[in-house]
Amino acid sequence: MNPAGQSVVILGTGAYVPERILTNDELTRIVDTTDEWILTRSGIRERHVAAPDQATSDLAVEAARVALADAKLTPADIDLLIIATCTPDAPLPSTATLVHQKLGLGACACFDLAAACSGFLYSLETAEALLRTGRYRHALVIGAEKLTSLTDYQDRTTCILFGDGAGAVVLGLQPGAGTGIVGTKLYADGSASDLIKVTAGGSRRPPSAESVAQREHFIQMRGKEVFKLAVTAMQDAAIELLEKNGVAPDQVKLLIPHQANQRIIDAIAQRMKLPADRVFMNLERYGNTSAASIPIALDEARRSGRIVSGDYVLLVAFGAGLTWASALIRWI
Ligand code: UT7
């Protein structure tokens, strides 16, 4: 097969969030905070929390099944699986191989991709490039996180933010250029890697009684600094990608930003002069679900009729690393 002149398109989307909802009011009983502070500083009202026996692969599988049904494909059609996650079930094996087994996939390349909250867009570009080689027919790309497993419920500056969930897309090649994934751009700056981190549990500092006692297995974030960098980086990434592809901001039907903070999203929309109805927001209900945030939002936007054929959809993400990324899609 020669994929020249073909587009890589999204054939189906799916999402899953666990049943249990953790409200701001409940958090006020755990840490010194208020519903009003959380809502005004972040825009979050509630988040979903996975059950103790649910791991990231379980969330991923649920989202993947919905996306496969939406694409009208079966597991046998998938020959590339990428899972964006910073909360794998375990260091080994990859969460992708666990999902491979649970979905009953056949001959298929499977791997996890670690780029924190930008992981879904990093995976989207990777899958697009691999499909364009002509060696794969259909890719399943999943952003899945059990972020509450890294959340310190003694730290009020972070525990109010994070939630669990998964979102998935099925990608395939379609004749004709100019639809589907029009462009993507990935960025990183390791010099700011200290701003969002988990200090123990890896090869630098393997788990020990001391690392557990010092709560080093949880996310630590310098929120204010991250906030400022996120606004600028996401604005620039969005605008740069539009300019590169000759698309004006007012041609964008829907901006779907990583759902980290309402004030960050408002600032991006303001700079791009996008009215509220062209900006997708669901963080009120889910909080920050890292790599799952954009694919969950994409699925909801589609199913609620906010994206139709021919629409330009702009995705933009930012997270630990630091990493950030943008993707422009012309919906089929
Ligand atoms: O997904 C990856 C990317 N992540 C992000 O983009 C997150 C970016 N950062 C943020 O969203 C915001 O920085 C936060 C929502 C995390 C925090 O909002 P902020 O407006 O930057 O607050 P702050 O950290 O400057 O804290 C303001 C005050 C502090 O008190 P003092 O020092 O002014 O007395 C905090 O101690 O609010 C206090 N505070 C809280 N008060 C009540 C911090 N957390 C809480 C809390 N409840 N949960």
mmCIF file of N, CA and C and ligand atoms in Angstrom, residues 31-34 37-38 41-42 117 156-157 160-162 196 221 223-224 226-227 230 258 260-261 263-264 288 290 318-320, ligand 1:
data_model
loop_
_atom_site.group_PDB
_atom_site.id
_atom_site.type_symbol
_atom_site.label_atom_id
_atom_site.label_comp_id
_atom_site.label_asym_id
_atom_site.label_seq_id
_atom_site.Cartn_x
_atom_site.Cartn_y
_atom_site.Cartn_z
ATOM 1 N N VAL A 31 -8.938 18.013 53.378
ATOM 2 C CA VAL A 31 -7.877 19.030 53.492
ATOM 3 C C VAL A 31 -8.510 20.399 53.770
ATOM 4 N N ASP A 32 -7.663 21.351 54.141
ATOM 5 C CA ASP A 32 -8.143 22.699 54.472
ATOM 6 C C ASP A 32 -8.403 23.478 53.178
ATOM 7 N N THR A 33 -9.617 23.357 52.667
ATOM 8 C CA THR A 33 -9.975 24.046 51.425
ATOM 9 C C THR A 33 -11.464 24.348 51.442
ATOM 10 N N THR A 34 -11.926 25.048 50.404
ATOM 11 C CA THR A 34 -13.366 25.327 50.289
ATOM 12 C C THR A 34 -13.796 25.077 48.850
ATOM 13 N N TRP A 37 -12.974 28.192 46.834
ATOM 14 C CA TRP A 37 -11.577 28.347 46.407
ATOM 15 C C TRP A 37 -11.295 27.451 45.199
ATOM 16 N N ILE A 38 -11.699 26.191 45.292
ATOM 17 C CA ILE A 38 -11.387 25.246 44.208
ATOM 18 C C ILE A 38 -12.049 25.718 42.905
ATOM 19 N N ARG A 41 -10.423 29.161 41.644
ATOM 20 C CA ARG A 41 -9.013 29.081 41.242
ATOM 21 C C ARG A 41 -8.778 28.082 40.114
ATOM 22 N N SER A 42 -9.649 27.038 40.033
ATOM 23 C CA SER A 42 -9.386 26.011 39.007
ATOM 24 C C SER A 42 -10.549 25.794 38.042
ATOM 25 N N CYS A 117 0.700 15.161 30.483
ATOM 26 C CA CYS A 117 -0.591 15.677 29.972
ATOM 27 C C CYS A 117 -0.578 15.886 28.463
ATOM 28 N N ARG A 156 -3.134 20.007 49.815
ATOM 29 C CA ARG A 156 -4.318 20.699 49.273
ATOM 30 C C ARG A 156 -4.038 21.433 47.962
ATOM 31 N N THR A 157 -2.742 21.677 47.688
ATOM 32 C CA THR A 157 -2.437 22.429 46.463
ATOM 33 C C THR A 157 -2.555 21.557 45.210
ATOM 34 N N ILE A 160 -6.850 18.638 44.914
ATOM 35 C CA ILE A 160 -8.138 19.154 44.430
ATOM 36 C C ILE A 160 -8.224 19.092 42.901
ATOM 37 N N LEU A 161 -7.095 18.840 42.253
ATOM 38 C CA LEU A 161 -7.039 18.995 40.796
ATOM 39 C C LEU A 161 -7.323 17.713 40.009
ATOM 40 N N PHE A 162 -6.871 16.567 40.525
ATOM 41 C CA PHE A 162 -6.726 15.405 39.649
ATOM 42 C C PHE A 162 -7.888 14.416 39.700
ATOM 43 N N ILE A 196 6.874 19.934 37.851
ATOM 44 C CA ILE A 196 5.861 18.894 38.125
ATOM 45 C C ILE A 196 6.622 17.575 38.162
ATOM 46 N N MET A 221 3.787 19.707 42.589
ATOM 47 C CA MET A 221 3.702 20.697 41.492
ATOM 48 C C MET A 221 3.843 22.115 42.033
ATOM 49 N N GLY A 223 2.445 25.056 41.240
ATOM 50 C CA GLY A 223 1.290 25.421 40.416
ATOM 51 C C GLY A 223 1.356 26.779 39.759
ATOM 52 N N LYS A 224 1.747 27.782 40.516
ATOM 53 C CA LYS A 224 1.723 29.146 39.971
ATOM 54 C C LYS A 224 2.676 29.289 38.784
ATOM 55 N N VAL A 226 3.811 26.837 36.887
ATOM 56 C CA VAL A 226 3.288 26.020 35.782
ATOM 57 C C VAL A 226 2.189 26.783 35.058
ATOM 58 N N PHE A 227 1.347 27.412 35.841
ATOM 59 C CA PHE A 227 0.216 28.161 35.281
ATOM 60 C C PHE A 227 0.700 29.177 34.230
ATOM 61 N N ALA A 230 2.143 27.546 31.158
ATOM 62 C CA ALA A 230 1.110 26.845 30.392
ATOM 63 C C ALA A 230 0.339 27.806 29.494
ATOM 64 N N HIS A 258 -6.252 20.993 26.789
ATOM 65 C CA HIS A 258 -6.076 20.142 27.972
ATOM 66 C C HIS A 258 -6.823 20.795 29.135
ATOM 67 N N ALA A 260 -6.940 21.616 32.436
ATOM 68 C CA ALA A 260 -6.162 21.729 33.678
ATOM 69 C C ALA A 260 -6.711 22.829 34.575
ATOM 70 N N ASN A 261 -7.104 23.948 33.955
ATOM 71 C CA ASN A 261 -7.541 25.091 34.753
ATOM 72 C C ASN A 261 -8.380 26.008 33.862
ATOM 73 N N ARG A 263 -9.006 29.110 34.135
ATOM 74 C CA ARG A 263 -8.399 30.425 33.849
ATOM 75 C C ARG A 263 -7.343 30.316 32.752
ATOM 76 N N ILE A 264 -6.662 29.175 32.667
ATOM 77 C CA ILE A 264 -5.693 28.973 31.574
ATOM 78 C C ILE A 264 -6.448 28.926 30.246
ATOM 79 N N ASN A 288 -8.482 17.497 36.257
ATOM 80 C CA ASN A 288 -7.359 17.267 35.341
ATOM 81 C C ASN A 288 -7.085 15.757 35.267
ATOM 82 N N SER A 290 -4.943 14.443 33.006
ATOM 83 C CA SER A 290 -3.676 14.297 32.293
ATOM 84 C C SER A 290 -3.890 13.825 30.840
ATOM 85 N N PHE A 318 -0.557 20.685 27.537
ATOM 86 C CA PHE A 318 0.633 21.148 28.275
ATOM 87 C C PHE A 318 0.782 20.315 29.538
ATOM 88 N N GLY A 319 2.007 19.934 29.887
ATOM 89 C CA GLY A 319 2.151 19.173 31.129
ATOM 90 C C GLY A 319 3.587 18.964 31.551
ATOM 91 N N ALA A 320 3.761 18.011 32.460
ATOM 92 C CA ALA A 320 5.066 17.753 33.069
ATOM 93 C C ALA A 320 6.109 17.448 31.997
HETATM 94 O O1 UT7 B 1 -1.783 19.414 33.862
HETATM 95 C C1 UT7 B 1 -0.472 19.891 33.914
HETATM 96 C C2 UT7 B 1 -0.453 21.335 33.932
HETATM 97 N N1 UT7 B 1 -0.936 21.815 35.202
HETATM 98 C C3 UT7 B 1 -1.458 23.012 35.262
HETATM 99 O O2 UT7 B 1 -1.610 23.647 34.264
HETATM 100 C C4 UT7 B 1 -1.800 23.558 36.617
HETATM 101 C C5 UT7 B 1 -1.439 25.014 36.672
HETATM 102 N N2 UT7 B 1 -1.669 25.641 37.948
HETATM 103 C C6 UT7 B 1 -2.897 25.890 38.453
HETATM 104 O O3 UT7 B 1 -3.893 25.460 37.915
HETATM 105 C C7 UT7 B 1 -2.997 26.796 39.653
HETATM 106 O O4 UT7 B 1 -1.730 27.314 39.959
HETATM 107 C C8 UT7 B 1 -3.597 26.133 40.930
HETATM 108 C C9 UT7 B 1 -5.090 25.881 40.738
HETATM 109 C C10 UT7 B 1 -2.874 24.834 41.192
HETATM 110 C C11 UT7 B 1 -3.420 27.063 42.122
HETATM 111 O O5 UT7 B 1 -4.015 28.321 41.862
HETATM 112 P P1 UT7 B 1 -3.204 29.672 42.139
HETATM 113 O O6 UT7 B 1 -4.121 30.775 41.850
HETATM 114 O O7 UT7 B 1 -1.934 29.613 41.344
HETATM 115 O O8 UT7 B 1 -2.954 29.603 43.682
HETATM 116 P P2 UT7 B 1 -1.559 29.699 44.456
HETATM 117 O O9 UT7 B 1 -0.808 28.435 44.318
HETATM 118 O O10 UT7 B 1 -0.885 30.977 44.119
HETATM 119 O O11 UT7 B 1 -2.091 29.815 45.957
HETATM 120 C C12 UT7 B 1 -2.794 30.988 46.419
HETATM 121 C C13 UT7 B 1 -3.117 30.776 47.870
HETATM 122 C C14 UT7 B 1 -1.920 30.350 48.724
HETATM 123 O O12 UT7 B 1 -2.054 30.963 49.998
HETATM 124 P P3 UT7 B 1 -1.192 32.287 50.359
HETATM 125 O O13 UT7 B 1 0.252 31.883 50.194
HETATM 126 O O14 UT7 B 1 -1.615 33.319 49.343
HETATM 127 O O15 UT7 B 1 -1.601 32.564 51.740
HETATM 128 C C15 UT7 B 1 -2.114 28.870 48.866
HETATM 129 O O16 UT7 B 1 -1.532 28.367 50.038
HETATM 130 O O17 UT7 B 1 -4.091 29.745 48.013
HETATM 131 C C16 UT7 B 1 -3.622 28.771 48.944
HETATM 132 N N3 UT7 B 1 -4.121 27.469 48.518
HETATM 133 C C17 UT7 B 1 -5.341 27.024 48.856
HETATM 134 N N4 UT7 B 1 -6.323 27.552 49.586
HETATM 135 C C18 UT7 B 1 -7.445 26.837 49.717
HETATM 136 C C19 UT7 B 1 -3.500 26.557 47.732
HETATM 137 N N5 UT7 B 1 -4.318 25.495 47.566
HETATM 138 C C20 UT7 B 1 -5.449 25.759 48.250
HETATM 139 C C21 UT7 B 1 -6.652 25.061 48.417
HETATM 140 N N6 UT7 B 1 -7.623 25.637 49.156
HETATM 141 N N7 UT7 B 1 -6.871 23.847 47.866
#
